Amino acid sequence: MTVSDTPRNNTLTMRAQPLLAVDDVERAGEWYRKVLNARSGHGGQDYEQLLVDGHMILQLHRLDEGHHHGPLGDPSLARGNGVAIWFETTDFDGTVARAREAGGDVVTDVHVNPNAGHREIWLRDLDGYLVVFAEPG
């Protein structure tokens, strides 16, 4: 991004709102609320929004619920092949502690990323999505 591409008032002109298709929205929502120290912005069996500091940072949608758009994925395939859900957090140690308490499969334990120079932990959530938590670089 060049200086001319940067909005003058630092207003974000686009924001990612990732949506994960999960088997059990309430179970996944509980896990992510705990780990992210988030609150529910919607709640329910089919759809959830997770809010941190009043901003939606993640959506969860029941895999087999098509609503108006059709199914989001094939339940016979692994979730998130080739995708990493990446979170930068200023509370890295707290996030790691909450992730360990909540469970999930640690793929790469806390380490320093030699390229970015910050600490990270890589794990799989309850649905098998690869989730990364990193401290600011």
mmCIF file with all atom_site columns, C-alpha atoms in Angstrom:
data_model
loop_
_atom_site.group_PDB
_atom_site.id
_atom_site.type_symbol
_atom_site.label_atom_id
_atom_site.label_alt_id
_atom_site.label_comp_id
_atom_site.label_asym_id
_atom_site.label_entity_id
_atom_site.label_seq_id
_atom_site.pdbx_PDB_ins_code
_atom_site.Cartn_x
_atom_site.Cartn_y
_atom_site.Cartn_z
_atom_site.occupancy
_atom_site.B_iso_or_equiv
_atom_site.pdbx_formal_charge
_atom_site.auth_seq_id
_atom_site.auth_comp_id
_atom_site.auth_asym_id
_atom_site.auth_atom_id
_atom_site.pdbx_PDB_model_num
ATOM 1   C CA . MET A 1 1   ? 0.000   0.000   0.000  1.00 0.00 ? 1   MET A CA 1
ATOM 2   C CA . THR A 1 2   ? 1.394   3.373   -0.911 1.00 0.00 ? 2   THR A CA 1
ATOM 3   C CA . VAL A 1 3   ? 0.848   6.556   1.041  1.00 0.00 ? 3   VAL A CA 1
ATOM 4   C CA . SER A 1 4   ? -1.660  7.683   -1.591 1.00 0.00 ? 4   SER A CA 1
ATOM 5   C CA . ASP A 1 5   ? -3.658  4.455   -0.988 1.00 0.00 ? 5   ASP A CA 1
ATOM 6   C CA . THR A 1 6   ? -3.996  5.174   2.743  1.00 0.00 ? 6   THR A CA 1
ATOM 7   C CA . PRO A 1 7   ? -7.207  6.956   3.766  1.00 0.00 ? 7   PRO A CA 1
ATOM 8   C CA . ARG A 1 8   ? -6.375  10.389  5.143  1.00 0.00 ? 8   ARG A CA 1
ATOM 9   C CA . ASN A 1 9   ? -8.486  9.985   8.285  1.00 0.00 ? 9   ASN A CA 1
ATOM 10  C CA . ASN A 1 10  ? -7.334  6.410   9.051  1.00 0.00 ? 10  ASN A CA 1
ATOM 11  C CA . THR A 1 11  ? -10.884 5.147   8.475  1.00 0.00 ? 11  THR A CA 1
ATOM 12  C CA . LEU A 1 12  ? -11.003 1.491   7.577  1.00 0.00 ? 12  LEU A CA 1
ATOM 13  C CA . THR A 1 13  ? -12.659 1.179   4.181  1.00 0.00 ? 13  THR A CA 1
ATOM 14  C CA . MET A 1 14  ? -12.953 -2.614  4.256  1.00 0.00 ? 14  MET A CA 1
ATOM 15  C CA . ARG A 1 15  ? -12.980 -5.121  7.086  1.00 0.00 ? 15  ARG A CA 1
ATOM 16  C CA . ALA A 1 16  ? -12.701 -8.896  6.945  1.00 0.00 ? 16  ALA A CA 1
ATOM 17  C CA . GLN A 1 17  ? -15.520 -10.814 8.615  1.00 0.00 ? 17  GLN A CA 1
ATOM 18  C CA . PRO A 1 18  ? -14.484 -14.481 8.321  1.00 0.00 ? 18  PRO A CA 1
ATOM 19  C CA . LEU A 1 19  ? -17.234 -17.074 8.515  1.00 0.00 ? 19  LEU A CA 1
ATOM 20  C CA . LEU A 1 20  ? -16.541 -20.670 9.521  1.00 0.00 ? 20  LEU A CA 1
ATOM 21  C CA . ALA A 1 21  ? -18.934 -23.486 8.714  1.00 0.00 ? 21  ALA A CA 1
ATOM 22  C CA . VAL A 1 22  ? -19.106 -25.697 11.821 1.00 0.00 ? 22  VAL A CA 1
ATOM 23  C CA . ASP A 1 23  ? -20.960 -28.801 12.949 1.00 0.00 ? 23  ASP A CA 1
ATOM 24  C CA . ASP A 1 24  ? -22.268 -27.316 16.211 1.00 0.00 ? 24  ASP A CA 1
ATOM 25  C CA . VAL A 1 25  ? -22.530 -23.504 16.358 1.00 0.00 ? 25  VAL A CA 1
ATOM 26  C CA . GLU A 1 26  ? -23.227 -23.357 20.091 1.00 0.00 ? 26  GLU A CA 1
ATOM 27  C CA . ARG A 1 27  ? -20.254 -25.587 20.961 1.00 0.00 ? 27  ARG A CA 1
ATOM 28  C CA . ALA A 1 28  ? -17.894 -23.745 18.598 1.00 0.00 ? 28  ALA A CA 1
ATOM 29  C CA . GLY A 1 29  ? -19.210 -20.405 19.850 1.00 0.00 ? 29  GLY A CA 1
ATOM 30  C CA . GLU A 1 30  ? -18.487 -21.363 23.442 1.00 0.00 ? 30  GLU A CA 1
ATOM 31  C CA . TRP A 1 31  ? -14.919 -22.386 22.497 1.00 0.00 ? 31  TRP A CA 1
ATOM 32  C CA . TYR A 1 32  ? -14.201 -19.201 20.553 1.00 0.00 ? 32  TYR A CA 1
ATOM 33  C CA . ARG A 1 33  ? -15.806 -16.949 23.191 1.00 0.00 ? 33  ARG A CA 1
ATOM 34  C CA . LYS A 1 34  ? -13.559 -18.492 25.820 1.00 0.00 ? 34  LYS A CA 1
ATOM 35  C CA . VAL A 1 35  ? -10.348 -18.403 23.783 1.00 0.00 ? 35  VAL A CA 1
ATOM 36  C CA . LEU A 1 36  ? -10.881 -14.982 22.196 1.00 0.00 ? 36  LEU A CA 1
ATOM 37  C CA . ASN A 1 37  ? -12.320 -13.458 25.364 1.00 0.00 ? 37  ASN A CA 1
ATOM 38  C CA . ALA A 1 38  ? -15.236 -12.511 23.130 1.00 0.00 ? 38  ALA A CA 1
ATOM 39  C CA . ARG A 1 39  ? -18.940 -12.051 23.636 1.00 0.00 ? 39  ARG A CA 1
ATOM 40  C CA . SER A 1 40  ? -21.868 -13.243 21.582 1.00 0.00 ? 40  SER A CA 1
ATOM 41  C CA . GLY A 1 41  ? -23.304 -10.787 19.098 1.00 0.00 ? 41  GLY A CA 1
ATOM 42  C CA . HIS A 1 42  ? -26.095 -13.052 17.885 1.00 0.00 ? 42  HIS A CA 1
ATOM 43  C CA . GLY A 1 43  ? -26.283 -16.538 19.372 1.00 0.00 ? 43  GLY A CA 1
ATOM 44  C CA . GLY A 1 44  ? -28.298 -19.523 18.266 1.00 0.00 ? 44  GLY A CA 1
ATOM 45  C CA . GLN A 1 45  ? -28.066 -23.005 16.819 1.00 0.00 ? 45  GLN A CA 1
ATOM 46  C CA . ASP A 1 46  ? -27.520 -21.919 13.198 1.00 0.00 ? 46  ASP A CA 1
ATOM 47  C CA . TYR A 1 47  ? -25.448 -18.729 13.361 1.00 0.00 ? 47  TYR A CA 1
ATOM 48  C CA . GLU A 1 48  ? -23.238 -16.763 15.748 1.00 0.00 ? 48  GLU A CA 1
ATOM 49  C CA . GLN A 1 49  ? -21.231 -13.552 15.696 1.00 0.00 ? 49  GLN A CA 1
ATOM 50  C CA . LEU A 1 50  ? -18.240 -13.160 18.001 1.00 0.00 ? 50  LEU A CA 1
ATOM 51  C CA . LEU A 1 51  ? -17.441 -9.654  19.200 1.00 0.00 ? 51  LEU A CA 1
ATOM 52  C CA . VAL A 1 52  ? -14.241 -8.301  20.722 1.00 0.00 ? 52  VAL A CA 1
ATOM 53  C CA . ASP A 1 53  ? -14.176 -4.670  21.864 1.00 0.00 ? 53  ASP A CA 1
ATOM 54  C CA . GLY A 1 54  ? -17.545 -4.219  20.154 1.00 0.00 ? 54  GLY A CA 1
ATOM 55  C CA . HIS A 1 55  ? -16.278 -5.375  16.741 1.00 0.00 ? 55  HIS A CA 1
ATOM 56  C CA . MET A 1 56  ? -17.351 -8.572  15.004 1.00 0.00 ? 56  MET A CA 1
ATOM 57  C CA . ILE A 1 57  ? -14.195 -10.583 14.380 1.00 0.00 ? 57  ILE A CA 1
ATOM 58  C CA . LEU A 1 58  ? -15.646 -13.983 13.488 1.00 0.00 ? 58  LEU A CA 1
ATOM 59  C CA . GLN A 1 59  ? -18.888 -15.553 12.323 1.00 0.00 ? 59  GLN A CA 1
ATOM 60  C CA . LEU A 1 60  ? -19.924 -19.171 12.807 1.00 0.00 ? 60  LEU A CA 1
ATOM 61  C CA . HIS A 1 61  ? -22.541 -20.859 10.641 1.00 0.00 ? 61  HIS A CA 1
ATOM 62  C CA . ARG A 1 62  ? -23.964 -24.358 10.886 1.00 0.00 ? 62  ARG A CA 1
ATOM 63  C CA . LEU A 1 63  ? -22.471 -26.360 8.032  1.00 0.00 ? 63  LEU A CA 1
ATOM 64  C CA . ASP A 1 64  ? -25.674 -28.109 6.993  1.00 0.00 ? 64  ASP A CA 1
ATOM 65  C CA . GLU A 1 65  ? -27.965 -25.040 7.194  1.00 0.00 ? 65  GLU A CA 1
ATOM 66  C CA . GLY A 1 66  ? -28.464 -23.506 3.764  1.00 0.00 ? 66  GLY A CA 1
ATOM 67  C CA . HIS A 1 67  ? -30.675 -20.514 4.657  1.00 0.00 ? 67  HIS A CA 1
ATOM 68  C CA . HIS A 1 68  ? -31.064 -18.324 1.558  1.00 0.00 ? 68  HIS A CA 1
ATOM 69  C CA . HIS A 1 69  ? -27.636 -19.117 0.074  1.00 0.00 ? 69  HIS A CA 1
ATOM 70  C CA . GLY A 1 70  ? -27.408 -22.913 0.107  1.00 0.00 ? 70  GLY A CA 1
ATOM 71  C CA . PRO A 1 71  ? -24.977 -25.108 2.041  1.00 0.00 ? 71  PRO A CA 1
ATOM 72  C CA . LEU A 1 72  ? -21.557 -23.664 2.856  1.00 0.00 ? 72  LEU A CA 1
ATOM 73  C CA . GLY A 1 73  ? -19.632 -26.880 2.477  1.00 0.00 ? 73  GLY A CA 1
ATOM 74  C CA . ASP A 1 74  ? -19.593 -30.616 2.068  1.00 0.00 ? 74  ASP A CA 1
ATOM 75  C CA . PRO A 1 75  ? -19.835 -32.317 5.488  1.00 0.00 ? 75  PRO A CA 1
ATOM 76  C CA . SER A 1 76  ? -17.860 -35.307 4.189  1.00 0.00 ? 76  SER A CA 1
ATOM 77  C CA . LEU A 1 77  ? -14.735 -33.172 3.607  1.00 0.00 ? 77  LEU A CA 1
ATOM 78  C CA . ALA A 1 78  ? -12.239 -31.865 6.183  1.00 0.00 ? 78  ALA A CA 1
ATOM 79  C CA . ARG A 1 79  ? -12.855 -28.304 7.365  1.00 0.00 ? 79  ARG A CA 1
ATOM 80  C CA . GLY A 1 80  ? -10.653 -25.483 6.174  1.00 0.00 ? 80  GLY A CA 1
ATOM 81  C CA . ASN A 1 81  ? -8.106  -27.291 4.055  1.00 0.00 ? 81  ASN A CA 1
ATOM 82  C CA . GLY A 1 82  ? -5.521  -24.670 3.108  1.00 0.00 ? 82  GLY A CA 1
ATOM 83  C CA . VAL A 1 83  ? -6.966  -21.929 5.334  1.00 0.00 ? 83  VAL A CA 1
ATOM 84  C CA . ALA A 1 84  ? -5.563  -20.482 8.566  1.00 0.00 ? 84  ALA A CA 1
ATOM 85  C CA . ILE A 1 85  ? -7.720  -18.264 10.770 1.00 0.00 ? 85  ILE A CA 1
ATOM 86  C CA . TRP A 1 86  ? -5.150  -15.791 12.086 1.00 0.00 ? 86  TRP A CA 1
ATOM 87  C CA . PHE A 1 87  ? -5.583  -13.538 15.104 1.00 0.00 ? 87  PHE A CA 1
ATOM 88  C CA . GLU A 1 88  ? -3.150  -10.905 16.338 1.00 0.00 ? 88  GLU A CA 1
ATOM 89  C CA . THR A 1 89  ? -3.542  -10.226 20.041 1.00 0.00 ? 89  THR A CA 1
ATOM 90  C CA . THR A 1 90  ? -1.955  -7.858  22.525 1.00 0.00 ? 90  THR A CA 1
ATOM 91  C CA . ASP A 1 91  ? -2.900  -10.412 25.224 1.00 0.00 ? 91  ASP A CA 1
ATOM 92  C CA . PHE A 1 92  ? -0.857  -13.256 23.766 1.00 0.00 ? 92  PHE A CA 1
ATOM 93  C CA . ASP A 1 93  ? -0.048  -15.017 27.053 1.00 0.00 ? 93  ASP A CA 1
ATOM 94  C CA . GLY A 1 94  ? -3.670  -14.792 28.214 1.00 0.00 ? 94  GLY A CA 1
ATOM 95  C CA . THR A 1 95  ? -4.918  -16.085 24.868 1.00 0.00 ? 95  THR A CA 1
ATOM 96  C CA . VAL A 1 96  ? -2.512  -19.041 24.994 1.00 0.00 ? 96  VAL A CA 1
ATOM 97  C CA . ALA A 1 97  ? -3.650  -19.863 28.541 1.00 0.00 ? 97  ALA A CA 1
ATOM 98  C CA . ARG A 1 98  ? -7.330  -19.710 27.520 1.00 0.00 ? 98  ARG A CA 1
ATOM 99  C CA . ALA A 1 99  ? -6.646  -21.845 24.424 1.00 0.00 ? 99  ALA A CA 1
ATOM 100 C CA . ARG A 1 100 ? -4.906  -24.500 26.507 1.00 0.00 ? 100 ARG A CA 1
ATOM 101 C CA . GLU A 1 101 ? -7.802  -24.527 28.975 1.00 0.00 ? 101 GLU A CA 1
ATOM 102 C CA . ALA A 1 102 ? -10.454 -24.698 26.227 1.00 0.00 ? 102 ALA A CA 1
ATOM 103 C CA . GLY A 1 103 ? -8.786  -27.589 24.446 1.00 0.00 ? 103 GLY A CA 1
ATOM 104 C CA . GLY A 1 104 ? -8.028  -28.089 20.812 1.00 0.00 ? 104 GLY A CA 1
ATOM 105 C CA . ASP A 1 105 ? -5.113  -29.805 19.152 1.00 0.00 ? 105 ASP A CA 1
ATOM 106 C CA . VAL A 1 106 ? -1.836  -27.858 19.339 1.00 0.00 ? 106 VAL A CA 1
ATOM 107 C CA . VAL A 1 107 ? -0.074  -28.148 15.976 1.00 0.00 ? 107 VAL A CA 1
ATOM 108 C CA . THR A 1 108 ? 2.937   -25.918 16.730 1.00 0.00 ? 108 THR A CA 1
ATOM 109 C CA . ASP A 1 109 ? 3.371   -24.777 20.309 1.00 0.00 ? 109 ASP A CA 1
ATOM 110 C CA . VAL A 1 110 ? 4.476   -21.292 21.302 1.00 0.00 ? 110 VAL A CA 1
ATOM 111 C CA . HIS A 1 111 ? 7.519   -20.277 19.272 1.00 0.00 ? 111 HIS A CA 1
ATOM 112 C CA . VAL A 1 112 ? 9.093   -17.210 17.726 1.00 0.00 ? 112 VAL A CA 1
ATOM 113 C CA . ASN A 1 113 ? 8.312   -16.851 14.050 1.00 0.00 ? 113 ASN A CA 1
ATOM 114 C CA . PRO A 1 114 ? 11.768  -16.144 12.580 1.00 0.00 ? 114 PRO A CA 1
ATOM 115 C CA . ASN A 1 115 ? 10.326  -14.092 9.727  1.00 0.00 ? 115 ASN A CA 1
ATOM 116 C CA . ALA A 1 116 ? 7.985   -11.885 11.767 1.00 0.00 ? 116 ALA A CA 1
ATOM 117 C CA . GLY A 1 117 ? 9.966   -11.854 15.010 1.00 0.00 ? 117 GLY A CA 1
ATOM 118 C CA . HIS A 1 118 ? 6.908   -12.414 17.191 1.00 0.00 ? 118 HIS A CA 1
ATOM 119 C CA . ARG A 1 119 ? 5.538   -15.332 19.207 1.00 0.00 ? 119 ARG A CA 1
ATOM 120 C CA . GLU A 1 120 ? 2.819   -17.561 17.768 1.00 0.00 ? 120 GLU A CA 1
ATOM 121 C CA . ILE A 1 121 ? 0.870   -20.707 18.593 1.00 0.00 ? 121 ILE A CA 1
ATOM 122 C CA . TRP A 1 122 ? -0.839  -22.820 15.923 1.00 0.00 ? 122 TRP A CA 1
ATOM 123 C CA . LEU A 1 123 ? -3.710  -25.142 16.827 1.00 0.00 ? 123 LEU A CA 1
ATOM 124 C CA . ARG A 1 124 ? -6.817  -26.811 15.470 1.00 0.00 ? 124 ARG A CA 1
ATOM 125 C CA . ASP A 1 125 ? -10.186 -25.772 16.845 1.00 0.00 ? 125 ASP A CA 1
ATOM 126 C CA . LEU A 1 126 ? -12.939 -28.260 17.694 1.00 0.00 ? 126 LEU A CA 1
ATOM 127 C CA . ASP A 1 127 ? -13.976 -28.510 14.016 1.00 0.00 ? 127 ASP A CA 1
ATOM 128 C CA . GLY A 1 128 ? -10.419 -28.947 12.758 1.00 0.00 ? 128 GLY A CA 1
ATOM 129 C CA . TYR A 1 129 ? -9.813  -25.409 11.466 1.00 0.00 ? 129 TYR A CA 1
ATOM 130 C CA . LEU A 1 130 ? -6.218  -24.237 11.742 1.00 0.00 ? 130 LEU A CA 1
ATOM 131 C CA . VAL A 1 131 ? -6.139  -21.247 14.119 1.00 0.00 ? 131 VAL A CA 1
ATOM 132 C CA . VAL A 1 132 ? -3.099  -19.064 14.764 1.00 0.00 ? 132 VAL A CA 1
ATOM 133 C CA . PHE A 1 133 ? -2.661  -16.618 17.619 1.00 0.00 ? 133 PHE A CA 1
ATOM 134 C CA . ALA A 1 134 ? 0.232   -14.182 17.320 1.00 0.00 ? 134 ALA A CA 1
ATOM 135 C CA . GLU A 1 135 ? 1.495   -11.232 19.285 1.00 0.00 ? 135 GLU A CA 1
ATOM 136 C CA . PRO A 1 136 ? 1.966   -7.943  17.428 1.00 0.00 ? 136 PRO A CA 1
ATOM 137 C CA . GLY A 1 137 ? 5.186   -7.843  15.425 1.00 0.00 ? 137 GLY A CA 1
#
